[in-house]
XYZ file of N, CA and C in Angstrom:
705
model
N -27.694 -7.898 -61.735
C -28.667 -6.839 -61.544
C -28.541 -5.818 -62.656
N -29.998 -5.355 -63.278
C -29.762 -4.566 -64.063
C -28.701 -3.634 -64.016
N -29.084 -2.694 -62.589
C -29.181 -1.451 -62.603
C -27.359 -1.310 -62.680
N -26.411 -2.487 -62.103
C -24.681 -2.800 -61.898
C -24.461 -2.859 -63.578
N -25.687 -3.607 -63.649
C -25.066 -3.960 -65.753
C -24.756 -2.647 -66.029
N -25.730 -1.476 -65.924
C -25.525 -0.513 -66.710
C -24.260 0.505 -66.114
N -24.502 0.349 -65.278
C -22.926 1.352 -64.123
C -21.975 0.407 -64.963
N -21.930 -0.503 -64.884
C -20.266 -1.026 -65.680
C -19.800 -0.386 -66.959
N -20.600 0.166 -68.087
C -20.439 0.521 -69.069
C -19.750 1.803 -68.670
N -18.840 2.008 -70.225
C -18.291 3.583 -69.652
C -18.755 4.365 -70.476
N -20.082 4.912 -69.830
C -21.131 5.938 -70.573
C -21.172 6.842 -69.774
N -20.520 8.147 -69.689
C -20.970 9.105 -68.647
C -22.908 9.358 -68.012
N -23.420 9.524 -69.604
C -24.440 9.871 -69.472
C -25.173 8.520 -68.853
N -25.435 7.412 -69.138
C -26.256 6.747 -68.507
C -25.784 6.271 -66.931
N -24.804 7.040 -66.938
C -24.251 6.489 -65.192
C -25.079 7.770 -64.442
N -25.320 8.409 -65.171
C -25.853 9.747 -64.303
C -27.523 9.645 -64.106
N -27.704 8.830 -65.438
C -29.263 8.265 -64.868
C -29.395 7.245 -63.957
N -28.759 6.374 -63.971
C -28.773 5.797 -62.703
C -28.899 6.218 -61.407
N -27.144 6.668 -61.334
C -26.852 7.465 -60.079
C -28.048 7.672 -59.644
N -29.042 8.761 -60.409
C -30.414 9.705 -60.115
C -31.394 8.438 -59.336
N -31.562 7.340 -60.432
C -32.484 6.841 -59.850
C -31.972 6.207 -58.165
N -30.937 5.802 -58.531
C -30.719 5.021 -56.962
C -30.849 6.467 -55.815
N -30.568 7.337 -56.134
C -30.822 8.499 -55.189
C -32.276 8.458 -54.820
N -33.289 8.257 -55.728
C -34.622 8.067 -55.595
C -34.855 6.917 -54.567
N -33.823 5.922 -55.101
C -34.017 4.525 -54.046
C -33.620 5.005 -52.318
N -32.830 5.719 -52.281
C -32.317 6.100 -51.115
C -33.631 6.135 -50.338
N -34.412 7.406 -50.791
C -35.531 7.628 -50.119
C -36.711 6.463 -49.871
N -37.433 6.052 -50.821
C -38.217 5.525 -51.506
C -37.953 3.947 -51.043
N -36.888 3.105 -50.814
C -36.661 1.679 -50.468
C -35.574 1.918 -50.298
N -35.238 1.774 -49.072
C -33.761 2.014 -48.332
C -32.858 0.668 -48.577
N -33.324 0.062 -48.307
C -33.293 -1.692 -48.227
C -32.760 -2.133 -49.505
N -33.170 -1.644 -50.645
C -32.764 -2.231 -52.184
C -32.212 -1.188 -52.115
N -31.378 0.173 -51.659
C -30.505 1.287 -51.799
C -29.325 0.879 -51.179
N -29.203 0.247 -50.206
C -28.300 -0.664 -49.352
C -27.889 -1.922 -50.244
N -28.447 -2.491 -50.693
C -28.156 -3.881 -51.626
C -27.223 -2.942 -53.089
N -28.039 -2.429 -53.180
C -26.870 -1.911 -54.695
C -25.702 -1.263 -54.790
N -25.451 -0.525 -53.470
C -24.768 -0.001 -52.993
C -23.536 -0.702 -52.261
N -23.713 -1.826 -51.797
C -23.032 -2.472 -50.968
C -21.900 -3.265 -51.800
N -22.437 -3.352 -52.815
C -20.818 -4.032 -53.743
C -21.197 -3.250 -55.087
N -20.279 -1.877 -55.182
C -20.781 -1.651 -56.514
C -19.660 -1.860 -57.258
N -19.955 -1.577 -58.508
C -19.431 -2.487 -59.835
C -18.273 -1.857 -60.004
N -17.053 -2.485 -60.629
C -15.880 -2.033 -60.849
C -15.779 -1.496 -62.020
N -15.282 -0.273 -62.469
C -15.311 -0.466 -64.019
C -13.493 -0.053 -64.666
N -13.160 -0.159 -65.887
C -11.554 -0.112 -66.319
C -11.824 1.442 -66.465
N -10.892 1.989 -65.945
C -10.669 3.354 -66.035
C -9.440 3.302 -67.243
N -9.788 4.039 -67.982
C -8.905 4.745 -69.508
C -7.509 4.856 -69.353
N -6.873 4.633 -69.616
C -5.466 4.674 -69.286
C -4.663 5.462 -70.448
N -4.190 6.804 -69.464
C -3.469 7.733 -71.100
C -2.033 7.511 -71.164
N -1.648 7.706 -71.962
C -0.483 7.572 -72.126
C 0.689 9.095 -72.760
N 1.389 9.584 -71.255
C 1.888 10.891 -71.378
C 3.074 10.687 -71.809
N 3.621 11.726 -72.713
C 4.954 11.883 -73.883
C 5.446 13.014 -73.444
N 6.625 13.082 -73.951
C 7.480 14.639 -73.769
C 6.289 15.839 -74.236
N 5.996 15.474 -75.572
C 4.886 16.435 -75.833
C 3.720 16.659 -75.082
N 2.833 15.384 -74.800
C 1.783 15.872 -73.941
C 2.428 16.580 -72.605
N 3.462 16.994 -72.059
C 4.100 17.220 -71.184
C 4.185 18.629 -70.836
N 5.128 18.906 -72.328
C 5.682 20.312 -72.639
C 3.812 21.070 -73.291
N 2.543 20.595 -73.659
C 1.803 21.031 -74.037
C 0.633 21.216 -72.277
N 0.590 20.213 -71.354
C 0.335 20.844 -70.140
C 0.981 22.293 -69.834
N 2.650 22.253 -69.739
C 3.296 23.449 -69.438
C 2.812 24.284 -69.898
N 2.517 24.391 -71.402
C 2.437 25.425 -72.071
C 0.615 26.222 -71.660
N -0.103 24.901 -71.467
C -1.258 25.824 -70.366
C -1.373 26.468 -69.436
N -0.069 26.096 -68.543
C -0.007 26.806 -67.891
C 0.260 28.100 -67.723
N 1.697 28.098 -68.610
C 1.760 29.648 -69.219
C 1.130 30.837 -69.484
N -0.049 30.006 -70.493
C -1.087 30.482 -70.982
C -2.018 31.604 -70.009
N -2.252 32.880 -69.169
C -2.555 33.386 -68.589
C -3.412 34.574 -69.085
N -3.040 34.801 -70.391
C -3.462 36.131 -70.847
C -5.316 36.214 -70.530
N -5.272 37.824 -70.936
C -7.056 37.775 -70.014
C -7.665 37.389 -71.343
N -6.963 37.871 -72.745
C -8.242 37.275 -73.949
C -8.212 35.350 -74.037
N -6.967 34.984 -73.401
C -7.226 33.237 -73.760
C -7.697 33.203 -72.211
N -8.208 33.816 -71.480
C -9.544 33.502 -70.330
C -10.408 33.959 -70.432
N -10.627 34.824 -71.334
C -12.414 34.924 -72.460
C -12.301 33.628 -72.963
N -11.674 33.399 -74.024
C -11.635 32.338 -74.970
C -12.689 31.061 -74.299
N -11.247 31.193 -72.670
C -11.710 29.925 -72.192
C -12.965 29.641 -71.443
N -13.182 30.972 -71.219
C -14.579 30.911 -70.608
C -15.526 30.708 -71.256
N -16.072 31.284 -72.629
C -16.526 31.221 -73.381
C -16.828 29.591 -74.273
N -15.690 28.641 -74.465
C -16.004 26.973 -74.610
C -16.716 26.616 -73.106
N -16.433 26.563 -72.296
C -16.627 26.643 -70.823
C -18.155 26.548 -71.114
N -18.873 27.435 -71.306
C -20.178 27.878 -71.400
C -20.992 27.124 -72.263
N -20.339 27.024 -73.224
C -20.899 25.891 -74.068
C -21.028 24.599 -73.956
N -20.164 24.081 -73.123
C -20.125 22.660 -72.624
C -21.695 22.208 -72.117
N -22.280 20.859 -72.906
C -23.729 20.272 -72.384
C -23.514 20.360 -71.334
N -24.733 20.153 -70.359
C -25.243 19.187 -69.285
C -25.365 18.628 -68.900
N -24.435 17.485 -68.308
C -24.425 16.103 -68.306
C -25.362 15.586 -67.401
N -25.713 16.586 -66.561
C -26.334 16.279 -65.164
C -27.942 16.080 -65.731
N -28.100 16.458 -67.144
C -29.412 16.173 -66.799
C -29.953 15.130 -67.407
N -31.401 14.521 -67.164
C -32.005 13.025 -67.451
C -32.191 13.251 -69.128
N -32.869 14.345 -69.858
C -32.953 14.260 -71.032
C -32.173 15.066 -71.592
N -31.700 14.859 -72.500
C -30.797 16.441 -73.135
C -31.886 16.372 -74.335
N -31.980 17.812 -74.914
C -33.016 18.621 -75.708
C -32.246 19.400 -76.774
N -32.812 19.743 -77.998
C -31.984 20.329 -78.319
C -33.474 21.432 -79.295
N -32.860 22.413 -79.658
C -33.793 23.099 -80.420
C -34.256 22.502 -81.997
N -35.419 22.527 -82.435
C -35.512 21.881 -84.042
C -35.955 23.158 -84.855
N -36.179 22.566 -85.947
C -35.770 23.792 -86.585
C -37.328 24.890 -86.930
N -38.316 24.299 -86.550
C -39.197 24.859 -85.932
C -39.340 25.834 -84.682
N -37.971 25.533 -83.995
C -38.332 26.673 -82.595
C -38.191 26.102 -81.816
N -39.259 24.357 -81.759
C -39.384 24.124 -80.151
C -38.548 23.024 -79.935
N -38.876 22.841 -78.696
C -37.433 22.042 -77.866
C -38.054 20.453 -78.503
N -36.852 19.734 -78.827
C -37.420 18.392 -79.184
C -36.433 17.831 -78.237
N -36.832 16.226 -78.120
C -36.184 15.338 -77.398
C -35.162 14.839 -77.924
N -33.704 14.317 -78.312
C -33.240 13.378 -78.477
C -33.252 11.944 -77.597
N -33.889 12.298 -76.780
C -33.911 10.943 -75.438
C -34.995 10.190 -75.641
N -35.616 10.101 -76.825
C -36.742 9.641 -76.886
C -36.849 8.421 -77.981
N -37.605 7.494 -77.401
C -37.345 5.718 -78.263
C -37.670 6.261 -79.717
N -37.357 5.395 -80.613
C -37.727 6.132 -82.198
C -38.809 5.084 -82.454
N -40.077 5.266 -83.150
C -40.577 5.136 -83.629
C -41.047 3.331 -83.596
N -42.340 2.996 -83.101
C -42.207 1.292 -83.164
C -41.986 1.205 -84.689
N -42.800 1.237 -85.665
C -43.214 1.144 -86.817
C -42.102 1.072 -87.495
N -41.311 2.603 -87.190
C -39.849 2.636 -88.143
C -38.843 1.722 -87.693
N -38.931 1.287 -86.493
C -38.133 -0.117 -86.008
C -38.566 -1.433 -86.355
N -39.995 -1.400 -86.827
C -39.708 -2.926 -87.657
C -39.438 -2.967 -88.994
N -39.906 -1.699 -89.460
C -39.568 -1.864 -90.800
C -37.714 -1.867 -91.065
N -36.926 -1.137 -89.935
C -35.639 -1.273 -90.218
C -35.307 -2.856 -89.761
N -35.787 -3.664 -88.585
C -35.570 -4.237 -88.378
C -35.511 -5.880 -89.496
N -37.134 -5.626 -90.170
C -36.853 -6.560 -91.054
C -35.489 -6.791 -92.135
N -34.629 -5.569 -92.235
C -33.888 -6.539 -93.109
C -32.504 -6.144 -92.188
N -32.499 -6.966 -91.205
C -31.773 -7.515 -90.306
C -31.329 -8.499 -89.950
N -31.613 -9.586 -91.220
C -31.543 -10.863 -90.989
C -32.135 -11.722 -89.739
N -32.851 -11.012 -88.647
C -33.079 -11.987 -87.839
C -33.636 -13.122 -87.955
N -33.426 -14.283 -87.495
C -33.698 -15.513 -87.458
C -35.286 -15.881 -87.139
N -36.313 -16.002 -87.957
C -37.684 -16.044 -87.686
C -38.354 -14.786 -87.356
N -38.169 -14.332 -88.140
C -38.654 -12.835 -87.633
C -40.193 -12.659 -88.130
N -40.467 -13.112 -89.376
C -41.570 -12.816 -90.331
C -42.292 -14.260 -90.091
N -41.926 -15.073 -89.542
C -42.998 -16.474 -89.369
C -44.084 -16.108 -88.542
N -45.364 -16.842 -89.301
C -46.580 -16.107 -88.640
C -46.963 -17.055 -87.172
N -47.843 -16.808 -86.208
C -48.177 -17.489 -85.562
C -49.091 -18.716 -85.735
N -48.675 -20.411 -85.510
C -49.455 -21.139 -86.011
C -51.278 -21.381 -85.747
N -52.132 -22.078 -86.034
C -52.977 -22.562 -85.788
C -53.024 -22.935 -84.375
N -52.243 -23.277 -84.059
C -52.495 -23.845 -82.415
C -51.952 -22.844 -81.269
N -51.370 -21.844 -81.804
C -50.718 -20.414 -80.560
C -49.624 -21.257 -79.992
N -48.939 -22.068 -80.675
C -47.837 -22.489 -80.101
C -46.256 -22.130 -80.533
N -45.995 -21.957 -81.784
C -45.100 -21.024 -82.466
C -45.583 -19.913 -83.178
N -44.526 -19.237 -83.119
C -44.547 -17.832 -83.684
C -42.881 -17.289 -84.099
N -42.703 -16.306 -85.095
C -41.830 -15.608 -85.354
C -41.875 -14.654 -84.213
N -40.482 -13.773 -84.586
C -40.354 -12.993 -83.857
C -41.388 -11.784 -83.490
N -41.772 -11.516 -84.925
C -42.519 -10.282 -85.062
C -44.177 -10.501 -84.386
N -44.644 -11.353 -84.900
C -45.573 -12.259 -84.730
C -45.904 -12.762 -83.002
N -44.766 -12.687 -82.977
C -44.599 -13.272 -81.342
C -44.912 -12.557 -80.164
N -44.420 -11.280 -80.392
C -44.406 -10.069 -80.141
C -45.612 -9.237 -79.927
N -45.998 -10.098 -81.119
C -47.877 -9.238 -81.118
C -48.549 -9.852 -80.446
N -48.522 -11.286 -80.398
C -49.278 -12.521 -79.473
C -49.858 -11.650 -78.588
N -51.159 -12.633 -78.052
C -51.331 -11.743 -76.545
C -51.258 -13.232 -75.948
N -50.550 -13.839 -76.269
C -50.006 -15.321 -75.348
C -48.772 -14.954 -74.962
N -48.691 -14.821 -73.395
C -47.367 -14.503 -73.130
C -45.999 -15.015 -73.425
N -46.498 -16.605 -73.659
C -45.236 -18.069 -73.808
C -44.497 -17.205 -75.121
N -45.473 -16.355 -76.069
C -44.887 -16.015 -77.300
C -44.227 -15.244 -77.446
N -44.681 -13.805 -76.680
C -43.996 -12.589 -76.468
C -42.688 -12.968 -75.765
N -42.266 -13.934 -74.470
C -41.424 -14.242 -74.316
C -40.439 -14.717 -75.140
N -40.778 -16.091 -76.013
C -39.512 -16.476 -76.322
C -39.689 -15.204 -77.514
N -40.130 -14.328 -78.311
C -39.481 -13.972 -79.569
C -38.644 -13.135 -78.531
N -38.958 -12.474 -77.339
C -37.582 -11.369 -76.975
C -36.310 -12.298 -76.318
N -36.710 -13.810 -76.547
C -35.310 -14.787 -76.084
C -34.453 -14.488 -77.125
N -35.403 -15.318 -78.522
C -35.100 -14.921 -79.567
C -34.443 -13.552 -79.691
N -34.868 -12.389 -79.485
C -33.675 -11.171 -79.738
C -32.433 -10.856 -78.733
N -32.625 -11.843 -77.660
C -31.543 -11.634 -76.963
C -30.209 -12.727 -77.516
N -30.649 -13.912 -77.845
C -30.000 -14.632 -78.393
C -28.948 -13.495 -79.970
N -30.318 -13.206 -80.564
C -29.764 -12.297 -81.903
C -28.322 -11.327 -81.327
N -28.702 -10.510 -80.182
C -27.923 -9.747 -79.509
C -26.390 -10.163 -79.380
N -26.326 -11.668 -78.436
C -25.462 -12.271 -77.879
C -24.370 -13.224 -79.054
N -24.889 -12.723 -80.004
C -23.889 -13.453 -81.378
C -22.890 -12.871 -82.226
N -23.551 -11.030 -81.519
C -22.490 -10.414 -82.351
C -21.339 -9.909 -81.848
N -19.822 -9.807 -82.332
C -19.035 -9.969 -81.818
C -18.515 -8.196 -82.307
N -19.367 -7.334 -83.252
C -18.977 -5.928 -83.249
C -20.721 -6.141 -83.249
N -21.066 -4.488 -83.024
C -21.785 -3.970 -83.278
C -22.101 -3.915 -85.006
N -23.379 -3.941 -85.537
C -23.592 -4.508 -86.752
C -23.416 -2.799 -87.452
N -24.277 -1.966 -86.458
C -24.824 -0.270 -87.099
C -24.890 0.095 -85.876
N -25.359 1.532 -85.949
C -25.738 2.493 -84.631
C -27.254 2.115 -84.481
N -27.379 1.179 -85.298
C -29.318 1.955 -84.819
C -29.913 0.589 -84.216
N -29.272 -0.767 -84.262
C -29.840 -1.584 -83.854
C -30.117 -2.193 -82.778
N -29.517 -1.352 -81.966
C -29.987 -1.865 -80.205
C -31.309 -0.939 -80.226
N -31.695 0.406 -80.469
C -32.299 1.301 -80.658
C -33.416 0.552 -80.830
N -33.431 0.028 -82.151
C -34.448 -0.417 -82.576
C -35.116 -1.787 -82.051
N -34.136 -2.432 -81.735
C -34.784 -3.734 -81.242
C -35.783 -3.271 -79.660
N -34.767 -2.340 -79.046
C -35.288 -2.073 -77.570
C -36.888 -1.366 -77.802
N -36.797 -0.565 -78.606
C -38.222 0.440 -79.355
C -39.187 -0.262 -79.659
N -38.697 -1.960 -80.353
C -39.604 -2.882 -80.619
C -40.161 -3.283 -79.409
N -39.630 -3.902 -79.132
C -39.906 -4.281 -76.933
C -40.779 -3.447 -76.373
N -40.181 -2.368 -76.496
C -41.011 -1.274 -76.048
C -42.782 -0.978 -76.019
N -42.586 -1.335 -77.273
C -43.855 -0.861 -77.998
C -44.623 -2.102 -77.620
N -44.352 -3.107 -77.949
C -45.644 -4.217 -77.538
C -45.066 -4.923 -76.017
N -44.854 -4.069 -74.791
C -45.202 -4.439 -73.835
C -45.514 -3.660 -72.875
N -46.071 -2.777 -73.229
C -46.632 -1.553 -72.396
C -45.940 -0.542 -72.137
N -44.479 -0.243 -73.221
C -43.405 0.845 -72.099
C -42.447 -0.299 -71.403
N -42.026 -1.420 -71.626
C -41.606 -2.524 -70.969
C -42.024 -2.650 -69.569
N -43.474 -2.990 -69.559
C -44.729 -3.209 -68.136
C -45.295 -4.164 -68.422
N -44.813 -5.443 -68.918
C -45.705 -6.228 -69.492
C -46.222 -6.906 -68.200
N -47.599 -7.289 -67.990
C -48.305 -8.109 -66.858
C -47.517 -9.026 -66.087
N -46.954 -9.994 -67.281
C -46.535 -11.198 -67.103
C -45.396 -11.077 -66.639
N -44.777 -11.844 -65.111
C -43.786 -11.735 -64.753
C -42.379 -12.475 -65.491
N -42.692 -13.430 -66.559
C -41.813 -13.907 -67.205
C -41.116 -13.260 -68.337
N -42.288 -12.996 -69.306
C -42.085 -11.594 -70.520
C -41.095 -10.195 -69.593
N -41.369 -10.025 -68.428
C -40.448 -9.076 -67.500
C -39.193 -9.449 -67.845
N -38.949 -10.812 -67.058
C -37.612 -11.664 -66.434
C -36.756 -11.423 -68.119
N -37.833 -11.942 -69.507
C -36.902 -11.889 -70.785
C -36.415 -10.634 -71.416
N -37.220 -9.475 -70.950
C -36.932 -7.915 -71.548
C -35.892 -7.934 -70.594
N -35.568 -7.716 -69.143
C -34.532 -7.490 -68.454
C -33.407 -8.170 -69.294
N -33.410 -9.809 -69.075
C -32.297 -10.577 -69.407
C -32.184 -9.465 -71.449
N -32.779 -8.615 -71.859
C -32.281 -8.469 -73.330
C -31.694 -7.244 -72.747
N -32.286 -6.458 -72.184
C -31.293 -5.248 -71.758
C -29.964 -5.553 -71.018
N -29.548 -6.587 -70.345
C -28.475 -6.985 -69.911
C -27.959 -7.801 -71.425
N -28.426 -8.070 -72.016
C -27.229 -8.510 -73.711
C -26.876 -7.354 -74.430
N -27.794 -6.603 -74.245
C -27.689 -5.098 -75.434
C -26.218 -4.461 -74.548
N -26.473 -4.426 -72.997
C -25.480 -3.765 -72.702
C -24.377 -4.122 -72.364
N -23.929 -5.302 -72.280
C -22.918 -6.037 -72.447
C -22.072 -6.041 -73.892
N -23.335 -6.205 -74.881
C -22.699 -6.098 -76.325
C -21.787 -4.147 -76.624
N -22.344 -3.365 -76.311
C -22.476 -2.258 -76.184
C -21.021 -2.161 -75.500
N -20.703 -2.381 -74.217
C -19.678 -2.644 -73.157
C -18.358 -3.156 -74.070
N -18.749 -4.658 -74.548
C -17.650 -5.252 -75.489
C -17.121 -4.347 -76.503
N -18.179 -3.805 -77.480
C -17.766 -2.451 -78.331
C -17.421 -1.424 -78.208
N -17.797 -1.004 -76.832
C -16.777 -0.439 -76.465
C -17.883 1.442 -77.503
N -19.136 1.101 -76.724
C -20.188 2.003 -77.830
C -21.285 2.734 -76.251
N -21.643 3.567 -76.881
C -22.541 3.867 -76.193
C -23.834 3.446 -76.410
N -24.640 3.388 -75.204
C -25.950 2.689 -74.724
C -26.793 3.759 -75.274
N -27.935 3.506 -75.750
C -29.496 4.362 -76.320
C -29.412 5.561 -74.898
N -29.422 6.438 -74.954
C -30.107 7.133 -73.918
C -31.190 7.135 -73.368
N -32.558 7.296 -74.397
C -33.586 6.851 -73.902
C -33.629 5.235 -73.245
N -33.710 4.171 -73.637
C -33.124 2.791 -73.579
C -32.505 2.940 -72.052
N -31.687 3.902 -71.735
C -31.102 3.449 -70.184
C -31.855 4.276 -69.491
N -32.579 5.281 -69.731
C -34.260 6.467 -69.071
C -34.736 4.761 -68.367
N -35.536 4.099 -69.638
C -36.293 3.599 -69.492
C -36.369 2.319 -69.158
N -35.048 1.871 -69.207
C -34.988 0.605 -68.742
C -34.132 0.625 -67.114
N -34.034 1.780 -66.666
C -34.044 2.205 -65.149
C -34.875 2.303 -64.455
N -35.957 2.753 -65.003
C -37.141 3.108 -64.336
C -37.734 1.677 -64.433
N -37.757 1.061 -65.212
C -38.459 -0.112 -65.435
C -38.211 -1.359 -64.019
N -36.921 -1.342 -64.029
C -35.983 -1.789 -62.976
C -36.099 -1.740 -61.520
N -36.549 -0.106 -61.452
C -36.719 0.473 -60.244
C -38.265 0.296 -59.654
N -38.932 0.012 -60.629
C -40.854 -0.376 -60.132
C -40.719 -2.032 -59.521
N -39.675 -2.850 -60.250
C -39.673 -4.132 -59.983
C -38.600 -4.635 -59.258
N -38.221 -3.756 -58.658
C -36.551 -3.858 -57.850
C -36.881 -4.929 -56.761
N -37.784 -5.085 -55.901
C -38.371 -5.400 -54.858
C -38.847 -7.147 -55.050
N -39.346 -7.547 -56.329
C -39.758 -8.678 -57.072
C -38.773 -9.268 -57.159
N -38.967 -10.515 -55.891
C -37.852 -11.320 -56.105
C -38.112 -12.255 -57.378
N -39.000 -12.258 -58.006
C -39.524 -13.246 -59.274
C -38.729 -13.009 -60.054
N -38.060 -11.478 -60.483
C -37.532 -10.955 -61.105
C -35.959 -10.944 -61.342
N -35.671 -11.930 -60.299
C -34.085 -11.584 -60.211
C -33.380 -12.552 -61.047
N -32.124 -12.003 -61.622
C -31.697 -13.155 -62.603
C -29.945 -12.930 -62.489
């Protein structure tokens, strides 16, 4: 299930979009709030490792009492983000509030994407609408096509054993994005293959031991949560 894929990762922030949405489920479909709930996912908790020093440097916080190092501390205190919330914002340099939670750009994701080596990416669609590249595939309005090229990027996904850059789950998901409505595509199969790529992205992500797109876990929650109910959908 998607929504366990993404709770396994150790991303504060996208566990908190979740969390949110299944709170929504609570209300909204009790029934699939009960199912996700009923075995939830285990994840490895961090394991520190305490020394004489980290020891004697607790103590020494404690010590620490004076009223200007409880300005001090109040004062970082205050500054600390928001974790609690769905988008974090930040000011630009214009004034107004911009998004960081927001997919980047289809356009600027294929053009980064092309030199990505992917495997058929630039092959055009044939004469008969029966093959296609990735890119190509994508655009199809034959679903058989749009499907396999996002097999095709899940496959791409499932080969790498680090993360290649920061920007390429980003971008592949932005690609998806863009030619299937917001990931709403009609077709219940083109569904079944965007899910199965968001479960490779975040697995790969998991293995690296990296954090997940923010927007990317917005939107591929919500996506999740319209089709939770679709048993067609389950994989």
């Amino acid at each position: 299930n998607l929504f366990k894929v993404f709770l396994t990762l150790d991303d504060p922030e996208m566990k908190t979009v979740v969390e949110a949405e299944l709170e929504e489920l609570k209300v909204s479909n009790t029934r699939a709030y009960k199912s996700l709930k009923a075995t939830p996912p285990t994840t490895k908790q961090p394991t520190t490792k305490q020394s004489a020093a980290g020891g004697a440097t607790k103590e020494r916080k404690k010590v620490s009492s004076s009223p200007n190092d409880a300005g001090v501390a109040e004062k970082k205190k205050s500054k600390s983000p928001n974790t609690s919330s769905k988008v974090t914002s930040e000011v630009g340099k214009n004034g107004n509030q911009e998004s960081i939670c927001e997919a980047p750009d289809v356009n600027e994701s294929i053009i980064f994407l092309e030199s990505q080596k992917i495997p058929d990416w630039s092959a055009p669609e044939d004469d008969d609408g029966v093959l296609a590249g990735v890119l190509a595939g994508m655009k199809s309005t034959k679903w058989i096509l749009r499907q396999n090229a996002i097999k095709a990027l899940t496959s791409f996904c499932q080969n790498f054993e680090e993360l290649p850059n920061d920007k390429i789950s980003s971008a592949i998901l932005s690609f998806v994005k863009g030619y299937s409505k917001g990931f709403k595509d009609s077709n219940f199969n083109v569904m079944k293959a965007i899910y199965e790529l968001f479960s490779a992205v975040s697995e790969l992500h998991a293995k690296t031991a990296t954090f997940f797109p923010a927007w990317a876990c917005r939107d591929g929650v919500g996506a999740a949560t319209e089709k939770i109910a679709d048993k067609k959908l389950s994989f």
